[in-house]
C-alpha cells in the first residue's frame, strides 16, 4: 500500500507524542498490515527530522537485534537501526528515572566512539575499527512506545527501535589491542541473577554491527560521524527493570558500568 507523506508524518508524530506522554499506542501494522521496511525507515527518518526541528541533537546511532538472544526474544529475522539523541544520554553517575519511561528494559552493549567519519554502503568491520577512537561499556535502556512491547519489526523501526536512554562506562579503550569477539561481559542484577556472554554474540564481532549500521544509513546519504556514538546491539536479552532495581557489569579489558533505577 502507498503511504502518503502526510500520513507518514502523522505516524511519526504519534510515536514522538507517545514517548513524551509515556502513553503507549497501537502498532502501525494493526491498521497498515503490509507496512514495508522501506516505509518504516521513511517514517523513522521523518521522526528524526521532527526531533531535530524540536531542538534535539543527533549524537549517534544504534543497531538492534544483533544477537541470537535478542532475535529469539523478539521473533525477528533482520537487524534494524535507530538514532540516538542528546537527551537520551545519562551522565556517568546518573540514575534512570523510571517515571520518565513506559516499560524500560536494559541491555548490556559495546559502544563505539568515532574519530573519523564513515559513509557506506561498502564499509567493513576493519574500516569501523580504524575509524574508532574508543570502545566503551554501555547500557541501552529501550522503551517501546507500543502497548506491551508487542509489535512487528517494521513497527519498531518506525518507532526508532525503542531508543529511550543510554549510559556509557567511565573508561574506554582504543580498539587496537582488543579482541572484541572474545571479550566477556559479566552482569549481576540486584536480585542476585547473573548473565554472561561474549562480544561475539553480536554478529560474530560487534564492529560488524557498526559496519551494517553505516551501510544501511547510506540509503538516506547519512554517515556515522566523528564524535558520534554507536551502540552495537544487545549482547544478552533485554531485562525489564523497576524502581529500586540496580545492575553492574564487567566488560573484560574495557571497564565496568552500573545503573540504578529511581
Ligand atoms: O536495541 C534493541 O535491540 C531494540 C531493537 C528493536 C526491538 C525493540 O524495539 O525492542
Ligand atoms: Mg539495544
Tab-separated table of N, CA and C in Angstrom, residues 49-210:
chain	number	residue	atom	x	y	z
A	49	UNK	N	13.814	13.921	11.789
A	49	UNK	CA	13.804	15.330	11.368
A	49	UNK	C	12.922	16.167	12.300
A	50	UNK	N	11.811	15.569	12.748
A	50	UNK	CA	10.930	16.295	13.672
A	50	UNK	C	11.636	16.527	15.014
A	51	UNK	N	12.375	15.516	15.497
A	51	UNK	CA	13.098	15.655	16.768
A	51	UNK	C	14.148	16.758	16.649
A	52	UNK	N	14.853	16.787	15.517
A	52	UNK	CA	15.893	17.812	15.317
A	52	UNK	C	15.235	19.197	15.240
A	53	UNK	N	14.093	19.274	14.550
A	53	UNK	CA	13.375	20.560	14.447
A	53	UNK	C	12.927	21.042	15.832
A	54	UNK	N	12.719	20.100	16.759
A	54	UNK	CA	12.332	20.477	18.130
A	54	UNK	C	13.526	20.913	18.972
A	55	UNK	N	14.739	20.785	18.418
A	55	UNK	CA	15.928	21.250	19.149
A	55	UNK	C	16.787	20.131	19.709
A	56	UNK	N	16.427	18.862	19.477
A	56	UNK	CA	17.262	17.764	19.959
A	56	UNK	C	18.435	17.564	19.009
A	57	UNK	N	19.559	17.163	19.573
A	57	UNK	CA	20.777	16.977	18.757
A	57	UNK	C	21.004	15.500	18.512
A	58	UNK	N	21.262	15.161	17.255
A	58	UNK	CA	21.570	13.772	16.903
A	58	UNK	C	23.008	13.496	17.331
A	59	UNK	N	23.220	12.486	18.182
A	59	UNK	CA	24.593	12.237	18.659
A	59	UNK	C	25.100	10.849	18.266
A	60	UNK	N	24.319	10.102	17.515
A	60	UNK	CA	24.822	8.799	17.073
A	60	UNK	C	23.700	7.871	16.675
A	61	UNK	N	23.994	6.585	16.767
A	61	UNK	CA	23.014	5.597	16.327
A	61	UNK	C	23.121	4.306	17.095
A	62	UNK	N	22.259	3.382	16.740
A	62	UNK	CA	22.222	2.084	17.427
A	62	UNK	C	21.786	1.003	16.459
A	63	UNK	N	22.345	-0.153	16.649
A	63	UNK	CA	21.826	-1.335	15.966
A	63	UNK	C	21.008	-2.127	16.982
A	64	UNK	N	19.978	-2.785	16.494
A	64	UNK	CA	19.163	-3.623	17.371
A	64	UNK	C	19.119	-5.036	16.835
A	65	UNK	N	18.730	-5.951	17.688
A	65	UNK	CA	18.530	-7.349	17.291
A	65	UNK	C	19.753	-7.902	16.563
A	66	UNK	N	20.923	-7.670	17.146
A	66	UNK	CA	22.160	-8.158	16.520
A	66	UNK	C	22.657	-9.445	17.176
A	67	UNK	N	21.975	-9.910	18.226
A	67	UNK	CA	22.404	-11.163	18.856
A	67	UNK	C	21.299	-12.199	18.723
A	68	UNK	N	21.694	-13.457	18.754
A	68	UNK	CA	20.704	-14.535	18.672
A	68	UNK	C	19.721	-14.404	19.833
A	69	UNK	N	20.246	-14.020	21.024
A	69	UNK	CA	19.378	-13.886	22.212
A	69	UNK	C	18.259	-12.880	21.957
A	70	UNK	N	18.623	-11.713	21.364
A	70	UNK	CA	17.614	-10.682	21.118
A	70	UNK	C	16.673	-11.079	19.986
A	71	UNK	N	17.226	-11.711	18.952
A	71	UNK	CA	16.367	-12.108	17.825
A	71	UNK	C	15.305	-13.086	18.304
A	72	UNK	N	15.738	-14.032	19.150
A	72	UNK	CA	14.784	-15.016	19.689
A	72	UNK	C	13.743	-14.309	20.545
A	73	UNK	N	14.213	-13.373	21.376
A	73	UNK	CA	13.303	-12.673	22.284
A	73	UNK	C	12.218	-11.929	21.511
A	74	UNK	N	12.597	-11.337	20.354
A	74	UNK	CA	11.654	-10.504	19.619
A	74	UNK	C	11.097	-11.199	18.370
A	75	UNK	N	11.492	-12.462	18.108
A	75	UNK	CA	10.996	-13.194	16.945
A	75	UNK	C	11.375	-12.529	15.632
A	76	UNK	N	12.588	-11.969	15.555
A	76	UNK	CA	12.992	-11.196	14.370
A	76	UNK	C	13.967	-11.966	13.499
A	77	UNK	N	14.067	-11.564	12.230
A	77	UNK	CA	14.998	-12.208	11.301
A	77	UNK	C	16.014	-11.233	10.735
A	78	UNK	N	15.850	-9.928	10.983
A	78	UNK	CA	16.869	-8.991	10.499
A	78	UNK	C	17.174	-7.937	11.557
A	79	UNK	N	18.368	-7.309	11.416
A	79	UNK	CA	18.833	-6.342	12.415
A	79	UNK	C	18.495	-4.927	11.954
A	80	UNK	N	17.671	-4.205	12.720
A	80	UNK	CA	17.320	-2.835	12.334
A	80	UNK	C	18.222	-1.792	13.024
A	81	UNK	N	18.155	-0.545	12.560
A	81	UNK	CA	18.912	0.532	13.225
A	81	UNK	C	17.971	1.620	13.728
A	82	UNK	N	18.503	2.435	14.641
A	82	UNK	CA	17.783	3.612	15.135
A	82	UNK	C	18.792	4.720	15.393
A	83	UNK	N	18.295	5.851	15.889
A	83	UNK	CA	19.159	7.012	16.107
A	83	UNK	C	19.161	7.419	17.580
A	84	UNK	N	20.285	7.998	18.017
A	84	UNK	CA	20.444	8.439	19.410
A	84	UNK	C	20.463	9.966	19.461
A	85	UNK	N	19.720	10.530	20.417
A	85	UNK	CA	19.674	11.983	20.594
A	85	UNK	C	20.261	12.370	21.947
A	86	UNK	N	20.648	13.656	22.059
A	86	UNK	CA	21.357	14.124	23.261
A	86	UNK	C	20.590	13.853	24.556
A	87	UNK	N	19.265	13.989	24.549
A	87	UNK	CA	18.503	13.839	25.790
A	87	UNK	C	18.495	12.390	26.299
A	88	UNK	N	18.933	11.471	25.459
A	88	UNK	CA	18.896	10.047	25.849
A	88	UNK	C	20.104	9.642	26.699
A	89	UNK	N	21.174	10.440	26.630
A	89	UNK	CA	22.428	10.045	27.284
A	89	UNK	C	22.405	10.386	28.772
A	90	UNK	N	22.514	9.349	29.610
A	90	UNK	CA	22.586	9.557	31.060
A	90	UNK	C	24.030	9.899	31.423
A	91	UNK	N	24.216	10.775	32.410
A	91	UNK	CA	25.564	11.112	32.876
A	91	UNK	C	26.202	9.923	33.576
A	92	UNK	N	27.542	9.998	33.806
A	92	UNK	CA	28.270	8.854	34.368
A	92	UNK	C	27.743	8.397	35.735
A	93	UNK	N	27.194	9.330	36.534
A	93	UNK	CA	26.665	8.933	37.854
A	93	UNK	C	25.153	9.109	37.926
A	94	UNK	N	24.533	9.223	36.779
A	94	UNK	CA	23.091	9.490	36.766
A	94	UNK	C	22.285	8.194	36.825
A	95	UNK	N	21.200	8.230	37.597
A	95	UNK	CA	20.293	7.073	37.661
A	95	UNK	C	19.221	7.199	36.578
A	96	UNK	N	18.621	6.071	36.274
A	96	UNK	CA	17.484	6.073	35.351
A	96	UNK	C	16.237	6.449	36.152
A	97	UNK	N	15.433	7.357	35.616
A	97	UNK	CA	14.196	7.738	36.319
A	97	UNK	C	13.047	6.956	35.688
A	98	UNK	N	12.542	5.994	36.430
A	98	UNK	CA	11.519	5.095	35.892
A	98	UNK	C	10.297	5.876	35.403
A	99	UNK	N	9.914	6.916	36.156
A	99	UNK	CA	8.682	7.640	35.825
A	99	UNK	C	8.775	8.457	34.527
A	100	UNK	N	9.971	8.517	33.917
A	100	UNK	CA	10.073	9.201	32.618
A	100	UNK	C	9.762	8.254	31.457
A	101	UNK	N	9.634	6.952	31.766
A	101	UNK	CA	9.510	5.963	30.693
A	101	UNK	C	8.246	5.122	30.862
A	102	UNK	N	7.977	4.249	29.900
A	102	UNK	CA	6.749	3.438	29.926
A	102	UNK	C	7.014	2.070	30.557
A	103	UNK	N	7.893	1.292	29.951
A	103	UNK	CA	8.192	-0.075	30.431
A	103	UNK	C	9.637	-0.417	30.058
A	104	UNK	N	10.606	0.291	30.703
A	104	UNK	CA	12.002	0.175	30.270
A	104	UNK	C	12.608	-1.211	30.445
A	105	UNK	N	13.507	-1.538	29.515
A	105	UNK	CA	14.302	-2.764	29.601
A	105	UNK	C	15.763	-2.377	29.392
A	106	UNK	N	16.659	-3.063	30.094
A	106	UNK	CA	18.079	-2.711	29.999
A	106	UNK	C	18.864	-3.785	29.260
A	107	UNK	N	19.790	-3.316	28.412
A	107	UNK	CA	20.642	-4.215	27.632
A	107	UNK	C	22.099	-3.806	27.807
A	108	UNK	N	22.986	-4.770	27.993
A	108	UNK	CA	24.424	-4.518	28.006
A	108	UNK	C	24.935	-4.496	26.572
A	109	UNK	N	25.686	-3.472	26.205
A	109	UNK	CA	26.147	-3.334	24.826
A	109	UNK	C	27.572	-2.780	24.795
A	110	UNK	N	28.242	-2.972	23.684
A	110	UNK	CA	29.545	-2.333	23.470
A	110	UNK	C	29.309	-1.096	22.611
A	111	UNK	N	29.768	0.064	23.131
A	111	UNK	CA	29.606	1.330	22.392
A	111	UNK	C	30.907	1.673	21.685
A	112	UNK	N	30.783	2.328	20.543
A	112	UNK	CA	31.936	2.804	19.768
A	112	UNK	C	31.846	4.325	19.693
A	113	UNK	N	32.945	4.999	20.047
A	113	UNK	CA	33.031	6.453	19.883
A	113	UNK	C	33.962	6.704	18.697
A	114	UNK	N	33.475	7.443	17.715
A	114	UNK	CA	34.183	7.530	16.434
A	114	UNK	C	35.197	8.691	16.406
A	115	UNK	N	36.298	8.473	15.690
A	115	UNK	CA	37.286	9.546	15.499
A	115	UNK	C	37.347	9.997	14.038
A	116	UNK	N	36.635	9.278	13.156
A	116	UNK	CA	36.592	9.652	11.723
A	116	UNK	C	35.164	9.456	11.217
A	117	UNK	N	34.817	10.172	10.169
A	117	UNK	CA	33.510	9.952	9.521
A	117	UNK	C	33.562	8.667	8.700
A	118	UNK	N	32.439	7.981	8.634
A	118	UNK	CA	32.323	6.793	7.785
A	118	UNK	C	31.043	6.897	6.961
A	119	UNK	N	31.174	6.638	5.681
A	119	UNK	CA	29.999	6.619	4.799
A	119	UNK	C	29.942	5.281	4.066
A	120	UNK	N	28.756	4.662	4.021
A	120	UNK	CA	28.570	3.407	3.302
A	120	UNK	C	28.358	3.658	1.832
A	121	UNK	N	28.022	2.637	1.049
A	121	UNK	CA	27.496	1.333	1.503
A	121	UNK	C	28.520	0.196	1.534
A	122	UNK	N	29.813	0.473	1.487
A	122	UNK	CA	30.759	-0.649	1.390
A	122	UNK	C	31.728	-0.697	2.568
A	123	UNK	N	31.275	-0.229	3.720
A	123	UNK	CA	32.142	-0.183	4.902
A	123	UNK	C	32.262	-1.584	5.519
A	124	UNK	N	33.476	-1.925	5.961
A	124	UNK	CA	33.721	-3.227	6.591
A	124	UNK	C	33.999	-3.046	8.089
A	125	UNK	N	34.032	-4.170	8.809
A	125	UNK	CA	34.357	-4.127	10.249
A	125	UNK	C	35.757	-3.541	10.447
A	126	UNK	N	36.691	-3.844	9.530
A	126	UNK	CA	38.058	-3.305	9.654
A	126	UNK	C	38.040	-1.781	9.512
A	127	UNK	N	37.221	-1.262	8.585
A	127	UNK	CA	37.098	0.203	8.430
A	127	UNK	C	36.562	0.818	9.731
A	128	UNK	N	35.600	0.120	10.332
A	128	UNK	CA	34.989	0.631	11.579
A	128	UNK	C	36.055	0.719	12.668
A	129	UNK	N	36.850	-0.334	12.835
A	129	UNK	CA	37.868	-0.343	13.892
A	129	UNK	C	38.894	0.760	13.647
A	130	UNK	N	39.216	0.989	12.392
A	130	UNK	CA	40.182	2.032	12.036
A	130	UNK	C	39.630	3.435	12.347
A	131	UNK	N	38.314	3.589	12.279
A	131	UNK	CA	37.689	4.901	12.489
A	131	UNK	C	37.223	5.092	13.938
A	132	UNK	N	37.500	4.109	14.807
A	132	UNK	CA	37.004	4.167	16.194
A	132	UNK	C	38.057	4.759	17.121
A	133	UNK	N	37.635	5.725	17.928
A	133	UNK	CA	38.532	6.301	18.939
A	133	UNK	C	38.561	5.390	20.166
A	134	UNK	N	37.377	5.079	20.708
A	134	UNK	CA	37.297	4.238	21.910
A	134	UNK	C	36.130	3.269	21.801
A	135	UNK	N	36.297	2.105	22.431
A	135	UNK	CA	35.130	1.257	22.698
A	135	UNK	C	34.862	1.346	24.196
A	136	UNK	N	33.593	1.367	24.563
A	136	UNK	CA	33.219	1.582	25.966
A	136	UNK	C	32.108	0.615	26.371
A	137	UNK	N	32.075	0.256	27.677
A	137	UNK	CA	30.912	-0.489	28.161
A	137	UNK	C	29.690	0.423	28.104
A	138	UNK	N	28.549	-0.138	27.798
A	138	UNK	CA	27.339	0.701	27.726
A	138	UNK	C	26.124	-0.091	28.175
A	139	UNK	N	25.136	0.633	28.668
A	139	UNK	CA	23.793	0.082	28.844
A	139	UNK	C	22.871	0.849	27.922
A	140	UNK	N	22.057	0.141	27.196
A	140	UNK	CA	20.975	0.807	26.495
A	140	UNK	C	19.687	0.526	27.249
A	141	UNK	N	18.858	1.548	27.402
A	141	UNK	CA	17.537	1.355	28.015
A	141	UNK	C	16.533	1.552	26.889
A	142	UNK	N	15.898	0.458	26.495
A	142	UNK	CA	14.894	0.557	25.431
A	142	UNK	C	13.510	0.701	26.065
A	143	UNK	N	12.600	1.322	25.340
A	143	UNK	CA	11.260	1.591	25.876
A	143	UNK	C	10.308	1.756	24.689
A	144	UNK	N	9.774	0.628	24.233
A	144	UNK	CA	8.875	0.697	23.083
A	144	UNK	C	7.683	1.592	23.391
A	145	UNK	N	7.277	2.331	22.380
A	145	UNK	CA	6.082	3.175	22.554
A	145	UNK	C	4.809	2.383	22.256
A	146	UNK	N	4.930	1.088	22.001
A	146	UNK	CA	3.753	0.256	21.722
A	146	UNK	C	3.338	-0.527	22.974
A	147	UNK	N	2.031	-0.730	23.106
A	147	UNK	CA	1.470	-1.474	24.241
A	147	UNK	C	2.203	-2.804	24.421
A	148	UNK	N	2.649	-3.063	25.633
A	148	UNK	CA	3.161	-4.381	25.993
A	148	UNK	C	4.376	-4.836	25.216
A	149	UNK	N	5.126	-3.887	24.582
A	149	UNK	CA	6.307	-4.270	23.794
A	149	UNK	C	5.918	-5.266	22.701
A	150	UNK	N	4.675	-5.136	22.184
A	150	UNK	CA	4.230	-6.084	21.139
A	150	UNK	C	4.141	-5.358	19.805
A	151	UNK	N	4.924	-5.835	18.814
A	151	UNK	CA	4.976	-5.159	17.520
A	151	UNK	C	5.712	-6.041	16.532
A	152	UNK	N	5.593	-5.677	15.235
A	152	UNK	CA	6.440	-6.298	14.218
A	152	UNK	C	7.707	-5.445	14.086
A	153	UNK	N	8.736	-5.993	13.446
A	153	UNK	CA	9.992	-5.233	13.332
A	153	UNK	C	9.752	-3.912	12.599
A	154	UNK	N	8.863	-3.906	11.606
A	154	UNK	CA	8.590	-2.652	10.878
A	154	UNK	C	8.003	-1.578	11.816
A	155	UNK	N	7.106	-2.004	12.748
A	155	UNK	CA	6.569	-1.041	13.728
A	155	UNK	C	7.702	-0.443	14.551
A	156	UNK	N	8.581	-1.330	15.006
A	156	UNK	CA	9.682	-0.895	15.860
A	156	UNK	C	10.594	0.081	15.118
A	157	UNK	N	10.866	-0.197	13.840
A	157	UNK	CA	11.711	0.708	13.041
A	157	UNK	C	11.069	2.101	12.980
A	158	UNK	N	9.777	2.157	12.739
A	158	UNK	CA	9.086	3.454	12.672
A	158	UNK	C	9.159	4.175	14.017
A	159	UNK	N	9.309	3.412	15.096
A	159	UNK	CA	9.362	3.946	16.467
A	159	UNK	C	10.824	4.091	16.933
A	160	UNK	N	11.745	4.280	15.980
A	160	UNK	CA	13.172	4.472	16.317
A	160	UNK	C	13.696	3.316	17.165
A	161	UNK	N	13.300	2.107	16.831
A	161	UNK	CA	13.594	0.840	17.515
A	161	UNK	C	13.745	1.009	19.039
A	162	UNK	N	12.702	1.662	19.596
A	162	UNK	CA	12.546	1.717	21.058
A	162	UNK	C	13.645	2.497	21.782
A	163	UNK	N	14.469	3.264	21.067
A	163	UNK	CA	15.550	4.007	21.730
A	163	UNK	C	14.959	4.946	22.768
A	164	UNK	N	15.541	4.957	23.972
A	164	UNK	CA	14.996	5.811	25.028
A	164	UNK	C	16.110	6.488	25.843
A	165	UNK	N	17.017	5.710	26.402
A	165	UNK	CA	18.135	6.243	27.181
A	165	UNK	C	19.346	5.357	26.932
A	166	UNK	N	20.532	5.874	27.237
A	166	UNK	CA	21.716	5.018	27.285
A	166	UNK	C	22.747	5.648	28.196
A	167	UNK	N	23.653	4.785	28.659
A	167	UNK	CA	24.685	5.226	29.596
A	167	UNK	C	25.998	4.596	29.164
A	168	UNK	N	27.094	5.352	29.302
A	168	UNK	CA	28.410	4.830	28.931
A	168	UNK	C	29.246	4.624	30.182
A	169	UNK	N	30.145	3.639	30.163
A	169	UNK	CA	31.090	3.448	31.260
A	169	UNK	C	32.039	4.639	31.320
A	170	UNK	N	32.688	4.812	32.498
A	170	UNK	CA	33.557	5.988	32.650
A	170	UNK	C	34.839	5.850	31.841
A	171	UNK	N	35.262	4.612	31.582
A	171	UNK	CA	36.515	4.408	30.852
A	171	UNK	C	36.241	3.718	29.532
A	172	UNK	N	37.084	4.025	28.559
A	172	UNK	CA	37.025	3.316	27.281
A	172	UNK	C	38.437	2.952	26.876
A	173	UNK	N	38.553	2.135	25.858
A	173	UNK	CA	39.864	1.646	25.410
A	173	UNK	C	39.901	1.748	23.887
A	174	UNK	N	41.061	2.136	23.339
A	174	UNK	CA	41.209	2.116	21.877
A	174	UNK	C	41.096	0.669	21.412
A	175	UNK	N	40.413	0.418	20.299
A	175	UNK	CA	40.121	-0.980	19.956
A	175	UNK	C	41.341	-1.784	19.490
A	176	UNK	N	42.455	-1.064	19.190
A	176	UNK	CA	43.625	-1.696	18.590
A	176	UNK	C	43.987	-3.069	19.138
A	177	UNK	N	44.168	-3.187	20.452
A	177	UNK	CA	44.696	-4.434	21.007
A	177	UNK	C	43.601	-5.397	21.448
A	178	UNK	N	42.367	-4.997	21.313
A	178	UNK	CA	41.289	-5.832	21.866
A	178	UNK	C	40.782	-6.852	20.855
A	179	UNK	N	40.368	-7.992	21.363
A	179	UNK	CA	39.646	-8.966	20.537
A	179	UNK	C	38.183	-8.898	20.996
A	180	UNK	N	37.446	-7.996	20.389
A	180	UNK	CA	36.091	-7.726	20.888
A	180	UNK	C	35.189	-8.945	20.795
A	181	UNK	N	35.479	-9.845	19.854
A	181	UNK	CA	34.629	-11.027	19.707
A	181	UNK	C	34.807	-12.000	20.883
A	182	UNK	N	35.956	-11.897	21.586
A	182	UNK	CA	36.218	-12.809	22.710
A	182	UNK	C	35.943	-12.158	24.055
A	183	UNK	N	35.731	-10.879	24.044
A	183	UNK	CA	35.586	-10.126	25.290
A	183	UNK	C	34.355	-10.597	26.086
A	184	UNK	N	34.579	-10.981	27.344
A	184	UNK	CA	33.469	-11.473	28.164
A	184	UNK	C	32.754	-10.331	28.872
A	185	UNK	N	31.432	-10.447	28.961
A	185	UNK	CA	30.640	-9.446	29.681
A	185	UNK	C	29.851	-10.171	30.768
A	186	UNK	N	30.182	-9.845	32.031
A	186	UNK	CA	29.509	-10.486	33.170
A	186	UNK	C	28.618	-9.461	33.842
A	187	UNK	N	27.354	-9.805	33.992
A	187	UNK	CA	26.358	-8.860	34.528
A	187	UNK	C	25.697	-9.459	35.766
A	188	UNK	N	25.579	-8.638	36.821
A	188	UNK	CA	24.924	-9.105	38.041
A	188	UNK	C	23.821	-8.121	38.417
A	189	UNK	N	22.625	-8.624	38.572
A	189	UNK	CA	21.464	-7.786	38.909
A	189	UNK	C	21.259	-7.763	40.426
A	190	UNK	N	20.521	-6.759	40.897
A	190	UNK	CA	20.321	-6.610	42.339
A	190	UNK	C	19.524	-7.776	42.941
A	191	UNK	N	18.814	-8.543	42.141
A	191	UNK	CA	18.102	-9.716	42.693
A	191	UNK	C	19.013	-10.944	42.746
A	192	UNK	N	20.304	-10.762	42.425
A	192	UNK	CA	21.265	-11.871	42.517
A	192	UNK	C	21.411	-12.650	41.221
A	193	UNK	N	20.541	-12.416	40.249
A	193	UNK	CA	20.658	-13.165	38.987
A	193	UNK	C	21.848	-12.643	38.172
A	194	UNK	N	22.374	-13.509	37.326
A	194	UNK	CA	23.581	-13.166	36.567
A	194	UNK	C	23.426	-13.541	35.103
A	195	UNK	N	24.139	-12.813	34.243
A	195	UNK	CA	24.179	-13.131	32.815
A	195	UNK	C	25.632	-13.094	32.363
A	196	UNK	N	25.993	-13.946	31.433
A	196	UNK	CA	27.348	-13.890	30.885
A	196	UNK	C	27.279	-14.137	29.380
A	197	UNK	N	28.017	-13.355	28.623
A	197	UNK	CA	28.098	-13.569	27.164
A	197	UNK	C	29.391	-12.947	26.668
A	198	UNK	N	29.730	-13.212	25.421
A	198	UNK	CA	30.934	-12.581	24.848
A	198	UNK	C	30.528	-11.641	23.712
A	199	UNK	N	31.446	-10.726	23.387
A	199	UNK	CA	31.181	-9.757	22.325
A	199	UNK	C	30.806	-10.413	21.010
A	200	UNK	N	31.286	-11.633	20.798
A	200	UNK	CA	30.980	-12.364	19.570
A	200	UNK	C	29.504	-12.681	19.419
A	201	UNK	N	28.736	-12.540	20.516
A	201	UNK	CA	27.285	-12.761	20.430
A	201	UNK	C	26.650	-11.762	19.466
A	202	UNK	N	27.330	-10.627	19.229
A	202	UNK	CA	26.805	-9.603	18.325
A	202	UNK	C	27.381	-9.851	16.917
A	203	UNK	N	26.639	-10.564	16.107
A	203	UNK	CA	27.009	-10.837	14.701
A	203	UNK	C	28.431	-11.385	14.542
A	204	UNK	N	28.931	-12.087	15.566
A	204	UNK	CA	30.282	-12.649	15.479
A	204	UNK	C	31.362	-11.651	15.890
A	205	UNK	N	31.092	-10.366	15.707
A	205	UNK	CA	32.017	-9.295	16.123
A	205	UNK	C	31.223	-7.985	16.112
A	206	UNK	N	31.231	-7.229	17.221
A	206	UNK	CA	30.383	-6.022	17.270
A	206	UNK	C	30.713	-4.992	16.192
A	207	UNK	N	31.966	-4.952	15.706
A	207	UNK	CA	32.286	-3.976	14.634
A	207	UNK	C	31.501	-4.285	13.366
A	208	UNK	N	31.092	-5.546	13.201
A	208	UNK	CA	30.262	-5.893	12.020
A	208	UNK	C	28.907	-5.198	12.101
A	209	UNK	N	28.380	-5.114	13.329
A	209	UNK	CA	27.079	-4.445	13.507
A	209	UNK	C	27.205	-2.962	13.177
A	210	UNK	N	28.332	-2.368	13.555
A	210	UNK	CA	28.538	-0.940	13.266
A	210	UNK	C	28.668	-0.741	11.752
